[in-house]
Amino acid sequence: MTSFTAFALPGELDLNRLAAGLGFPRRYRWEEPMVLDQASLKPLSGDQGTTKRVYLYFFGGVVFVNCTEEEARAFFWSMAHYAEPFKSVPDEKYRDDYALALGESSGPAVTNDLATMPVYDPAYVDTICFVIAKSVALERIEERVDQVLDEMETVIGMLDRGKLGISDRRLAKLAANVLTYKYQSIAHVMVLEKPEFTWENPEADRLYLTMANVFELNQRYNEIKHKGETLLDITGVFTSLAHARRASRLEWTIIILIFIEIVIYLFELAR
């Protein structure tokens, strides 16, 4: 049986820069993971069987294959010297555990914590790593979006009481957060994209589609997308109200200045 443990890092990973820091400069495509030996941090390729290894993805997903809890923590400690996101310990909130087993007498069976396949194929390992890395990355984005929604709810409550107590700086920060989450979910997590190797491996393709359905990747992506659009709409309303408030203040300032000029003019005439 092959075991998998996935974590979501607090930020994205620049795999090209990381490779240079580890001493093997090379260029990685967005969908291509960096695969390292858990202990030596040396790059691996091809079928590694039961080797303890780690898959790293641009969008901040980290998947340990056949590694213990202690080995995962040791890997984080070692990698902290090369990449900022590893300086925090693995966050248990953004974690998924999975396993791959062989069952020769039965057909493929996929659940939310185990995939049983008739024969072994290294592409199955790559597929499982890709899916659960996406899942934990989505989980982190989902929590951040919900935090922004909660903040927006507070602002909406103030608006309901007739108060628009939100500064331009805070409004800009909220809008930036919303755009960041939309960008992360689309560009970094690549939810709607399949790994390239599945196009040439029908069994791996079926496993990917089944796991994507089990982990509800598309549904969760659409929820984030919908929440992001809602947040942008709300931010747009606040922006319009803020502009109207500034325009009203400017108009009153002009009126007051005109009034002062008239008073000064009348005062001069009276003299």
PDB file of C-alpha atoms in Angstrom:
ATOM      1  CA  MET A   1       0.000   0.000   0.000  1.00  0.00           C
ATOM      2  CA  THR A   2       1.199   3.511  -0.843  1.00  0.00           C
ATOM      3  CA  SER A   3       0.342   6.279   1.630  1.00  0.00           C
ATOM      4  CA  PHE A   4      -0.072   9.979   0.868  1.00  0.00           C
ATOM      5  CA  THR A   5      -0.217  13.033   3.134  1.00  0.00           C
ATOM      6  CA  ALA A   6      -0.911  16.442   1.599  1.00  0.00           C
ATOM      7  CA  PHE A   7      -0.497  19.910   3.121  1.00  0.00           C
ATOM      8  CA  ALA A   8      -1.214  23.405   1.807  1.00  0.00           C
ATOM      9  CA  LEU A   9       1.545  25.954   2.327  1.00  0.00           C
ATOM     10  CA  PRO A  10       0.690  29.566   3.277  1.00  0.00           C
ATOM     11  CA  GLY A  11       2.018  30.803  -0.073  1.00  0.00           C
ATOM     12  CA  GLU A  12       2.945  29.696  -3.562  1.00  0.00           C
ATOM     13  CA  LEU A  13       6.251  28.026  -4.419  1.00  0.00           C
ATOM     14  CA  ASP A  14       8.669  29.265  -7.051  1.00  0.00           C
ATOM     15  CA  LEU A  15       9.924  25.841  -8.125  1.00  0.00           C
ATOM     16  CA  ASN A  16      12.471  27.261 -10.568  1.00  0.00           C
ATOM     17  CA  ARG A  17      14.074  29.393  -7.873  1.00  0.00           C
ATOM     18  CA  LEU A  18      13.861  26.531  -5.387  1.00  0.00           C
ATOM     19  CA  ALA A  19      15.576  24.159  -7.834  1.00  0.00           C
ATOM     20  CA  ALA A  20      18.443  26.618  -8.222  1.00  0.00           C
ATOM     21  CA  GLY A  21      18.761  26.887  -4.442  1.00  0.00           C
ATOM     22  CA  LEU A  22      18.872  23.107  -4.107  1.00  0.00           C
ATOM     23  CA  GLY A  23      21.641  22.882  -6.684  1.00  0.00           C
ATOM     24  CA  PHE A  24      19.893  21.494  -9.772  1.00  0.00           C
ATOM     25  CA  PRO A  25      18.778  24.453 -11.929  1.00  0.00           C
ATOM     26  CA  ARG A  26      15.945  23.564 -14.298  1.00  0.00           C
ATOM     27  CA  ARG A  27      12.667  25.015 -15.553  1.00  0.00           C
ATOM     28  CA  TYR A  28       9.320  23.660 -14.363  1.00  0.00           C
ATOM     29  CA  ARG A  29       5.996  24.100 -16.133  1.00  0.00           C
ATOM     30  CA  TRP A  30       2.972  25.221 -14.101  1.00  0.00           C
ATOM     31  CA  GLU A  31       1.413  21.756 -13.977  1.00  0.00           C
ATOM     32  CA  GLU A  32       4.719  19.945 -13.392  1.00  0.00           C
ATOM     33  CA  PRO A  33       5.610  19.008  -9.797  1.00  0.00           C
ATOM     34  CA  MET A  34       9.067  18.939  -8.296  1.00  0.00           C
ATOM     35  CA  VAL A  35       9.687  15.461  -6.872  1.00  0.00           C
ATOM     36  CA  LEU A  36      12.360  15.222  -4.170  1.00  0.00           C
ATOM     37  CA  ASP A  37      13.815  12.432  -2.097  1.00  0.00           C
ATOM     38  CA  GLN A  38      12.495  13.021   1.414  1.00  0.00           C
ATOM     39  CA  ALA A  39      15.861  12.685   3.141  1.00  0.00           C
ATOM     40  CA  SER A  40      18.485  13.876   0.655  1.00  0.00           C
ATOM     41  CA  LEU A  41      16.343  16.541  -1.094  1.00  0.00           C
ATOM     42  CA  LYS A  42      17.678  15.241  -4.413  1.00  0.00           C
ATOM     43  CA  PRO A  43      15.407  15.384  -7.490  1.00  0.00           C
ATOM     44  CA  LEU A  44      13.701  12.159  -8.563  1.00  0.00           C
ATOM     45  CA  SER A  45      12.104  11.095 -11.829  1.00  0.00           C
ATOM     46  CA  GLY A  46      10.406   8.030 -13.265  1.00  0.00           C
ATOM     47  CA  ASP A  47       8.904   5.158 -11.275  1.00  0.00           C
ATOM     48  CA  GLN A  48      10.268   5.332  -7.721  1.00  0.00           C
ATOM     49  CA  GLY A  49       8.231   2.432  -6.302  1.00  0.00           C
ATOM     50  CA  THR A  50       8.143   2.628  -2.507  1.00  0.00           C
ATOM     51  CA  THR A  51      10.780   5.377  -2.227  1.00  0.00           C
ATOM     52  CA  LYS A  52       9.940   8.038   0.358  1.00  0.00           C
ATOM     53  CA  ARG A  53       9.485  11.184  -1.676  1.00  0.00           C
ATOM     54  CA  VAL A  54       7.762  14.559  -1.737  1.00  0.00           C
ATOM     55  CA  TYR A  55       5.787  16.250  -4.524  1.00  0.00           C
ATOM     56  CA  LEU A  56       5.895  20.064  -4.582  1.00  0.00           C
ATOM     57  CA  TYR A  57       3.534  22.184  -6.695  1.00  0.00           C
ATOM     58  CA  PHE A  58       3.670  25.825  -7.776  1.00  0.00           C
ATOM     59  CA  PHE A  59       0.356  26.579  -6.070  1.00  0.00           C
ATOM     60  CA  GLY A  60       1.715  25.621  -2.632  1.00  0.00           C
ATOM     61  CA  GLY A  61       0.638  21.983  -2.425  1.00  0.00           C
ATOM     62  CA  VAL A  62       3.028  19.524  -0.749  1.00  0.00           C
ATOM     63  CA  VAL A  63       2.398  15.763  -0.856  1.00  0.00           C
ATOM     64  CA  PHE A  64       4.441  13.233   1.114  1.00  0.00           C
ATOM     65  CA  VAL A  65       4.532   9.688  -0.279  1.00  0.00           C
ATOM     66  CA  ASN A  66       5.212   6.846   2.195  1.00  0.00           C
ATOM     67  CA  CYS A  67       6.534   9.304   4.802  1.00  0.00           C
ATOM     68  CA  THR A  68       5.923   9.356   8.560  1.00  0.00           C
ATOM     69  CA  GLU A  69       4.834  12.401  10.583  1.00  0.00           C
ATOM     70  CA  GLU A  70       8.386  12.844  11.875  1.00  0.00           C
ATOM     71  CA  GLU A  71       9.825  12.661   8.358  1.00  0.00           C
ATOM     72  CA  ALA A  72       7.338  15.278   7.144  1.00  0.00           C
ATOM     73  CA  ARG A  73       8.331  17.661   9.942  1.00  0.00           C
ATOM     74  CA  ALA A  74      12.016  17.024   9.248  1.00  0.00           C
ATOM     75  CA  PHE A  75      11.458  17.832   5.574  1.00  0.00           C
ATOM     76  CA  PHE A  76       9.767  21.128   6.471  1.00  0.00           C
ATOM     77  CA  TRP A  77      12.669  21.999   8.759  1.00  0.00           C
ATOM     78  CA  SER A  78      15.225  21.235   6.024  1.00  0.00           C
ATOM     79  CA  MET A  79      13.322  23.127   3.318  1.00  0.00           C
ATOM     80  CA  ALA A  80      12.904  26.210   5.522  1.00  0.00           C
ATOM     81  CA  HIS A  81      16.482  27.115   4.558  1.00  0.00           C
ATOM     82  CA  TYR A  82      15.458  27.333   0.890  1.00  0.00           C
ATOM     83  CA  ALA A  83      11.846  28.601   0.771  1.00  0.00           C
ATOM     84  CA  GLU A  84       9.894  30.974   3.031  1.00  0.00           C
ATOM     85  CA  PRO A  85       6.573  29.001   3.010  1.00  0.00           C
ATOM     86  CA  PHE A  86       8.268  26.068   4.774  1.00  0.00           C
ATOM     87  CA  LYS A  87       9.238  28.162   7.807  1.00  0.00           C
ATOM     88  CA  SER A  88       5.880  27.399   9.430  1.00  0.00           C
ATOM     89  CA  VAL A  89       5.114  23.873  10.646  1.00  0.00           C
ATOM     90  CA  PRO A  90       2.631  21.774   8.615  1.00  0.00           C
ATOM     91  CA  ASP A  91      -0.859  23.141   9.274  1.00  0.00           C
ATOM     92  CA  GLU A  92      -3.195  20.285  10.235  1.00  0.00           C
ATOM     93  CA  LYS A  93      -6.205  22.346   9.139  1.00  0.00           C
ATOM     94  CA  TYR A  94      -5.127  22.026   5.519  1.00  0.00           C
ATOM     95  CA  ARG A  95      -4.290  18.344   5.369  1.00  0.00           C
ATOM     96  CA  ASP A  96      -5.529  15.300   3.442  1.00  0.00           C
ATOM     97  CA  ASP A  97      -4.498  11.671   3.918  1.00  0.00           C
ATOM     98  CA  TYR A  98      -4.932   9.120   1.173  1.00  0.00           C
ATOM     99  CA  ALA A  99      -3.799   5.617   0.206  1.00  0.00           C
ATOM    100  CA  LEU A 100      -3.355   3.513  -2.922  1.00  0.00           C
ATOM    101  CA  ALA A 101      -3.865  -0.253  -2.665  1.00  0.00           C
ATOM    102  CA  LEU A 102      -3.820  -3.131  -5.143  1.00  0.00           C
ATOM    103  CA  GLY A 103      -6.779  -5.507  -5.433  1.00  0.00           C
ATOM    104  CA  GLU A 104      -6.265  -7.998  -8.238  1.00  0.00           C
ATOM    105  CA  SER A 105      -9.612  -9.743  -7.813  1.00  0.00           C
ATOM    106  CA  SER A 106     -11.704  -6.612  -8.091  1.00  0.00           C
ATOM    107  CA  GLY A 107     -12.036  -3.639 -10.401  1.00  0.00           C
ATOM    108  CA  PRO A 108     -11.004  -0.061  -9.580  1.00  0.00           C
ATOM    109  CA  ALA A 109     -12.643   1.420  -6.487  1.00  0.00           C
ATOM    110  CA  VAL A 110     -12.187   5.006  -5.335  1.00  0.00           C
ATOM    111  CA  THR A 111     -13.360   6.522  -2.049  1.00  0.00           C
ATOM    112  CA  ASN A 112     -12.485   9.728  -0.211  1.00  0.00           C
ATOM    113  CA  ASP A 113      -9.470   8.118   1.494  1.00  0.00           C
ATOM    114  CA  LEU A 114      -8.519   5.050  -0.589  1.00  0.00           C
ATOM    115  CA  ALA A 115      -8.075   4.081  -4.239  1.00  0.00           C
ATOM    116  CA  THR A 116      -7.931   0.350  -4.996  1.00  0.00           C
ATOM    117  CA  MET A 117      -6.585  -0.521  -8.445  1.00  0.00           C
ATOM    118  CA  PRO A 118      -6.152  -3.953 -10.109  1.00  0.00           C
ATOM    119  CA  VAL A 119      -2.505  -3.318 -11.056  1.00  0.00           C
ATOM    120  CA  TYR A 120       0.179  -0.813 -10.129  1.00  0.00           C
ATOM    121  CA  ASP A 121       0.938   2.119 -12.406  1.00  0.00           C
ATOM    122  CA  PRO A 122       3.260   4.986 -11.371  1.00  0.00           C
ATOM    123  CA  ALA A 123       0.825   7.363 -13.089  1.00  0.00           C
ATOM    124  CA  TYR A 124      -1.685   6.549 -10.334  1.00  0.00           C
ATOM    125  CA  VAL A 125       0.719   7.982  -7.747  1.00  0.00           C
ATOM    126  CA  ASP A 126       1.166  11.157  -9.809  1.00  0.00           C
ATOM    127  CA  THR A 127      -2.612  11.452 -10.230  1.00  0.00           C
ATOM    128  CA  ILE A 128      -3.403  11.041  -6.532  1.00  0.00           C
ATOM    129  CA  CYS A 129      -0.726  13.575  -5.562  1.00  0.00           C
ATOM    130  CA  PHE A 130      -2.107  16.114  -8.037  1.00  0.00           C
ATOM    131  CA  VAL A 131      -5.720  15.756  -6.855  1.00  0.00           C
ATOM    132  CA  ILE A 132      -5.112  15.893  -3.108  1.00  0.00           C
ATOM    133  CA  ALA A 133      -2.650  18.780  -3.528  1.00  0.00           C
ATOM    134  CA  LYS A 134      -5.414  20.690  -5.325  1.00  0.00           C
ATOM    135  CA  SER A 135      -7.906  19.762  -2.628  1.00  0.00           C
ATOM    136  CA  VAL A 136      -5.873  21.115   0.303  1.00  0.00           C
ATOM    137  CA  ALA A 137      -4.965  24.263  -1.652  1.00  0.00           C
ATOM    138  CA  LEU A 138      -8.663  24.846  -2.340  1.00  0.00           C
ATOM    139  CA  GLU A 139      -9.414  24.330   1.345  1.00  0.00           C
ATOM    140  CA  ARG A 140      -7.064  27.161   2.295  1.00  0.00           C
ATOM    141  CA  ILE A 141      -8.595  29.467  -0.331  1.00  0.00           C
ATOM    142  CA  GLU A 142     -12.121  28.558   0.829  1.00  0.00           C
ATOM    143  CA  GLU A 143     -11.307  29.583   4.386  1.00  0.00           C
ATOM    144  CA  ARG A 144      -9.784  32.889   3.280  1.00  0.00           C
ATOM    145  CA  VAL A 145     -12.796  33.722   1.118  1.00  0.00           C
ATOM    146  CA  ASP A 146     -15.123  32.974   4.046  1.00  0.00           C
ATOM    147  CA  GLN A 147     -13.054  35.305   6.237  1.00  0.00           C
ATOM    148  CA  VAL A 148     -13.501  38.124   3.708  1.00  0.00           C
ATOM    149  CA  LEU A 149     -17.241  37.362   3.523  1.00  0.00           C
ATOM    150  CA  ASP A 150     -17.449  37.684   7.316  1.00  0.00           C
ATOM    151  CA  GLU A 151     -15.646  41.036   7.128  1.00  0.00           C
ATOM    152  CA  MET A 152     -18.018  42.172   4.391  1.00  0.00           C
ATOM    153  CA  GLU A 153     -20.980  41.145   6.555  1.00  0.00           C
ATOM    154  CA  THR A 154     -19.756  43.500   9.276  1.00  0.00           C
ATOM    155  CA  VAL A 155     -19.471  46.356   6.774  1.00  0.00           C
ATOM    156  CA  ILE A 156     -22.946  45.592   5.374  1.00  0.00           C
ATOM    157  CA  GLY A 157     -24.320  45.741   8.936  1.00  0.00           C
ATOM    158  CA  MET A 158     -22.835  49.227   9.334  1.00  0.00           C
ATOM    159  CA  LEU A 159     -24.349  50.237   6.012  1.00  0.00           C
ATOM    160  CA  ASP A 160     -27.747  48.944   7.136  1.00  0.00           C
ATOM    161  CA  ARG A 161     -27.538  51.357  10.078  1.00  0.00           C
ATOM    162  CA  GLY A 162     -26.890  54.220   7.686  1.00  0.00           C
ATOM    163  CA  LYS A 163     -23.153  54.348   8.254  1.00  0.00           C
ATOM    164  CA  LEU A 164     -20.466  53.925   5.625  1.00  0.00           C
ATOM    165  CA  GLY A 165     -17.566  53.728   8.031  1.00  0.00           C
ATOM    166  CA  ILE A 166     -15.044  52.180   5.668  1.00  0.00           C
ATOM    167  CA  SER A 167     -11.908  53.940   4.551  1.00  0.00           C
ATOM    168  CA  ASP A 168     -10.649  53.939   0.983  1.00  0.00           C
ATOM    169  CA  ARG A 169      -7.593  52.006   2.135  1.00  0.00           C
ATOM    170  CA  ARG A 170      -9.671  49.257   3.731  1.00  0.00           C
ATOM    171  CA  LEU A 171     -11.927  49.128   0.682  1.00  0.00           C
ATOM    172  CA  ALA A 172      -8.918  48.760  -1.606  1.00  0.00           C
ATOM    173  CA  LYS A 173      -7.538  45.990   0.625  1.00  0.00           C
ATOM    174  CA  LEU A 174     -10.832  44.079   0.489  1.00  0.00           C
ATOM    175  CA  ALA A 175     -10.942  44.363  -3.298  1.00  0.00           C
ATOM    176  CA  ALA A 176      -7.316  43.206  -3.531  1.00  0.00           C
ATOM    177  CA  ASN A 177      -8.094  40.172  -1.347  1.00  0.00           C
ATOM    178  CA  VAL A 178     -11.030  39.194  -3.545  1.00  0.00           C
ATOM    179  CA  LEU A 179      -8.976  39.497  -6.732  1.00  0.00           C
ATOM    180  CA  THR A 180      -6.147  37.514  -5.113  1.00  0.00           C
ATOM    181  CA  TYR A 181      -8.455  34.620  -4.242  1.00  0.00           C
ATOM    182  CA  LYS A 182      -9.923  34.570  -7.742  1.00  0.00           C
ATOM    183  CA  TYR A 183      -6.427  34.578  -9.227  1.00  0.00           C
ATOM    184  CA  GLN A 184      -5.210  31.823  -6.903  1.00  0.00           C
ATOM    185  CA  SER A 185      -8.177  29.557  -7.580  1.00  0.00           C
ATOM    186  CA  ILE A 186      -7.901  29.952 -11.354  1.00  0.00           C
ATOM    187  CA  ALA A 187      -4.191  30.377 -12.070  1.00  0.00           C
ATOM    188  CA  HIS A 188      -2.472  28.567  -9.209  1.00  0.00           C
ATOM    189  CA  VAL A 189      -4.730  25.645  -8.371  1.00  0.00           C
ATOM    190  CA  MET A 190      -5.612  25.037 -12.036  1.00  0.00           C
ATOM    191  CA  VAL A 191      -8.797  23.266 -10.929  1.00  0.00           C
ATOM    192  CA  LEU A 192     -10.196  22.863 -14.427  1.00  0.00           C
ATOM    193  CA  GLU A 193      -6.980  21.432 -15.891  1.00  0.00           C
ATOM    194  CA  LYS A 194      -6.041  17.766 -16.002  1.00  0.00           C
ATOM    195  CA  PRO A 195      -2.416  16.635 -15.670  1.00  0.00           C
ATOM    196  CA  GLU A 196      -0.743  16.263 -19.039  1.00  0.00           C
ATOM    197  CA  PHE A 197       0.085  12.570 -18.584  1.00  0.00           C
ATOM    198  CA  THR A 198      -3.603  11.620 -18.312  1.00  0.00           C
ATOM    199  CA  TRP A 199      -4.111  12.389 -22.003  1.00  0.00           C
ATOM    200  CA  GLU A 200      -1.933   9.394 -22.874  1.00  0.00           C
ATOM    201  CA  ASN A 201      -3.045   7.084 -20.055  1.00  0.00           C
ATOM    202  CA  PRO A 202      -6.791   6.231 -20.096  1.00  0.00           C
ATOM    203  CA  GLU A 203      -6.684   4.487 -16.703  1.00  0.00           C
ATOM    204  CA  ALA A 204      -4.957   7.447 -15.049  1.00  0.00           C
ATOM    205  CA  ASP A 205      -7.470   9.738 -16.755  1.00  0.00           C
ATOM    206  CA  ARG A 206     -10.389   7.749 -15.317  1.00  0.00           C
ATOM    207  CA  LEU A 207      -8.781   7.799 -11.871  1.00  0.00           C
ATOM    208  CA  TYR A 208      -8.281  11.564 -12.093  1.00  0.00           C
ATOM    209  CA  LEU A 209     -11.883  12.226 -13.156  1.00  0.00           C
ATOM    210  CA  THR A 210     -13.232   9.926 -10.438  1.00  0.00           C
ATOM    211  CA  MET A 211     -11.101  11.484  -7.705  1.00  0.00           C
ATOM    212  CA  ALA A 212     -11.911  15.000  -8.911  1.00  0.00           C
ATOM    213  CA  ASN A 213     -15.577  14.081  -8.535  1.00  0.00           C
ATOM    214  CA  VAL A 214     -15.067  12.480  -5.093  1.00  0.00           C
ATOM    215  CA  PHE A 215     -13.202  15.555  -3.830  1.00  0.00           C
ATOM    216  CA  GLU A 216     -15.742  17.838  -5.573  1.00  0.00           C
ATOM    217  CA  LEU A 217     -12.999  19.952  -7.121  1.00  0.00           C
ATOM    218  CA  ASN A 218     -15.186  21.554  -9.784  1.00  0.00           C
ATOM    219  CA  GLN A 219     -18.074  22.206  -7.391  1.00  0.00           C
ATOM    220  CA  ARG A 220     -15.756  23.782  -4.828  1.00  0.00           C
ATOM    221  CA  TYR A 221     -14.086  25.871  -7.517  1.00  0.00           C
ATOM    222  CA  ASN A 222     -17.485  27.101  -8.734  1.00  0.00           C
ATOM    223  CA  GLU A 223     -18.437  28.006  -5.154  1.00  0.00           C
ATOM    224  CA  ILE A 224     -15.258  30.038  -4.733  1.00  0.00           C
ATOM    225  CA  LYS A 225     -15.873  31.659  -8.111  1.00  0.00           C
ATOM    226  CA  HIS A 226     -19.460  32.540  -7.158  1.00  0.00           C
ATOM    227  CA  LYS A 227     -18.401  33.919  -3.768  1.00  0.00           C
ATOM    228  CA  GLY A 228     -15.631  35.909  -5.440  1.00  0.00           C
ATOM    229  CA  GLU A 229     -18.083  37.435  -7.919  1.00  0.00           C
ATOM    230  CA  THR A 230     -20.478  38.269  -5.075  1.00  0.00           C
ATOM    231  CA  LEU A 231     -17.665  39.914  -3.120  1.00  0.00           C
ATOM    232  CA  LEU A 232     -16.633  41.938  -6.167  1.00  0.00           C
ATOM    233  CA  ASP A 233     -20.247  43.088  -6.616  1.00  0.00           C
ATOM    234  CA  ILE A 234     -20.415  44.155  -2.960  1.00  0.00           C
ATOM    235  CA  THR A 235     -17.054  45.897  -3.251  1.00  0.00           C
ATOM    236  CA  GLY A 236     -18.350  47.680  -6.359  1.00  0.00           C
ATOM    237  CA  VAL A 237     -21.366  48.972  -4.408  1.00  0.00           C
ATOM    238  CA  PHE A 238     -19.133  50.214  -1.587  1.00  0.00           C
ATOM    239  CA  THR A 239     -16.837  51.882  -4.114  1.00  0.00           C
ATOM    240  CA  SER A 240     -19.779  53.678  -5.742  1.00  0.00           C
ATOM    241  CA  LEU A 241     -21.064  54.832  -2.355  1.00  0.00           C
ATOM    242  CA  ALA A 242     -17.596  56.016  -1.339  1.00  0.00           C
ATOM    243  CA  HIS A 243     -17.252  57.967  -4.594  1.00  0.00           C
ATOM    244  CA  ALA A 244     -20.701  59.484  -4.075  1.00  0.00           C
ATOM    245  CA  ARG A 245     -19.745  60.449  -0.518  1.00  0.00           C
ATOM    246  CA  ARG A 246     -16.549  62.136  -1.708  1.00  0.00           C
ATOM    247  CA  ALA A 247     -18.433  63.909  -4.501  1.00  0.00           C
ATOM    248  CA  SER A 248     -21.012  65.160  -1.994  1.00  0.00           C
ATOM    249  CA  ARG A 249     -18.268  66.432   0.310  1.00  0.00           C
ATOM    250  CA  LEU A 250     -16.605  68.194  -2.610  1.00  0.00           C
ATOM    251  CA  GLU A 251     -19.887  69.840  -3.595  1.00  0.00           C
ATOM    252  CA  TRP A 252     -20.460  71.062  -0.035  1.00  0.00           C
ATOM    253  CA  THR A 253     -16.885  72.341   0.120  1.00  0.00           C
ATOM    254  CA  ILE A 254     -17.439  74.313  -3.093  1.00  0.00           C
ATOM    255  CA  ILE A 255     -20.750  75.684  -1.787  1.00  0.00           C
ATOM    256  CA  ILE A 256     -19.133  76.751   1.490  1.00  0.00           C
ATOM    257  CA  LEU A 257     -16.251  78.445  -0.355  1.00  0.00           C
ATOM    258  CA  ILE A 258     -18.702  80.298  -2.598  1.00  0.00           C
ATOM    259  CA  PHE A 259     -20.699  81.367   0.473  1.00  0.00           C
ATOM    260  CA  ILE A 260     -17.517  82.627   2.154  1.00  0.00           C
ATOM    261  CA  GLU A 261     -16.599  84.595  -0.981  1.00  0.00           C
ATOM    262  CA  ILE A 262     -20.067  86.168  -1.054  1.00  0.00           C
ATOM    263  CA  VAL A 263     -19.825  87.106   2.626  1.00  0.00           C
ATOM    264  CA  ILE A 264     -16.390  88.655   2.046  1.00  0.00           C
ATOM    265  CA  TYR A 265     -17.715  90.525  -1.009  1.00  0.00           C
ATOM    266  CA  LEU A 266     -20.717  91.878   0.943  1.00  0.00           C
ATOM    267  CA  PHE A 267     -18.436  92.828   3.800  1.00  0.00           C
ATOM    268  CA  GLU A 268     -16.215  94.765   1.390  1.00  0.00           C
ATOM    269  CA  LEU A 269     -19.278  96.541  -0.058  1.00  0.00           C
ATOM    270  CA  ALA A 270     -20.501  97.478   3.419  1.00  0.00           C
ATOM    271  CA  ARG A 271     -17.155  99.139   4.131  1.00  0.00           C
TER     272      ARG A 271
END
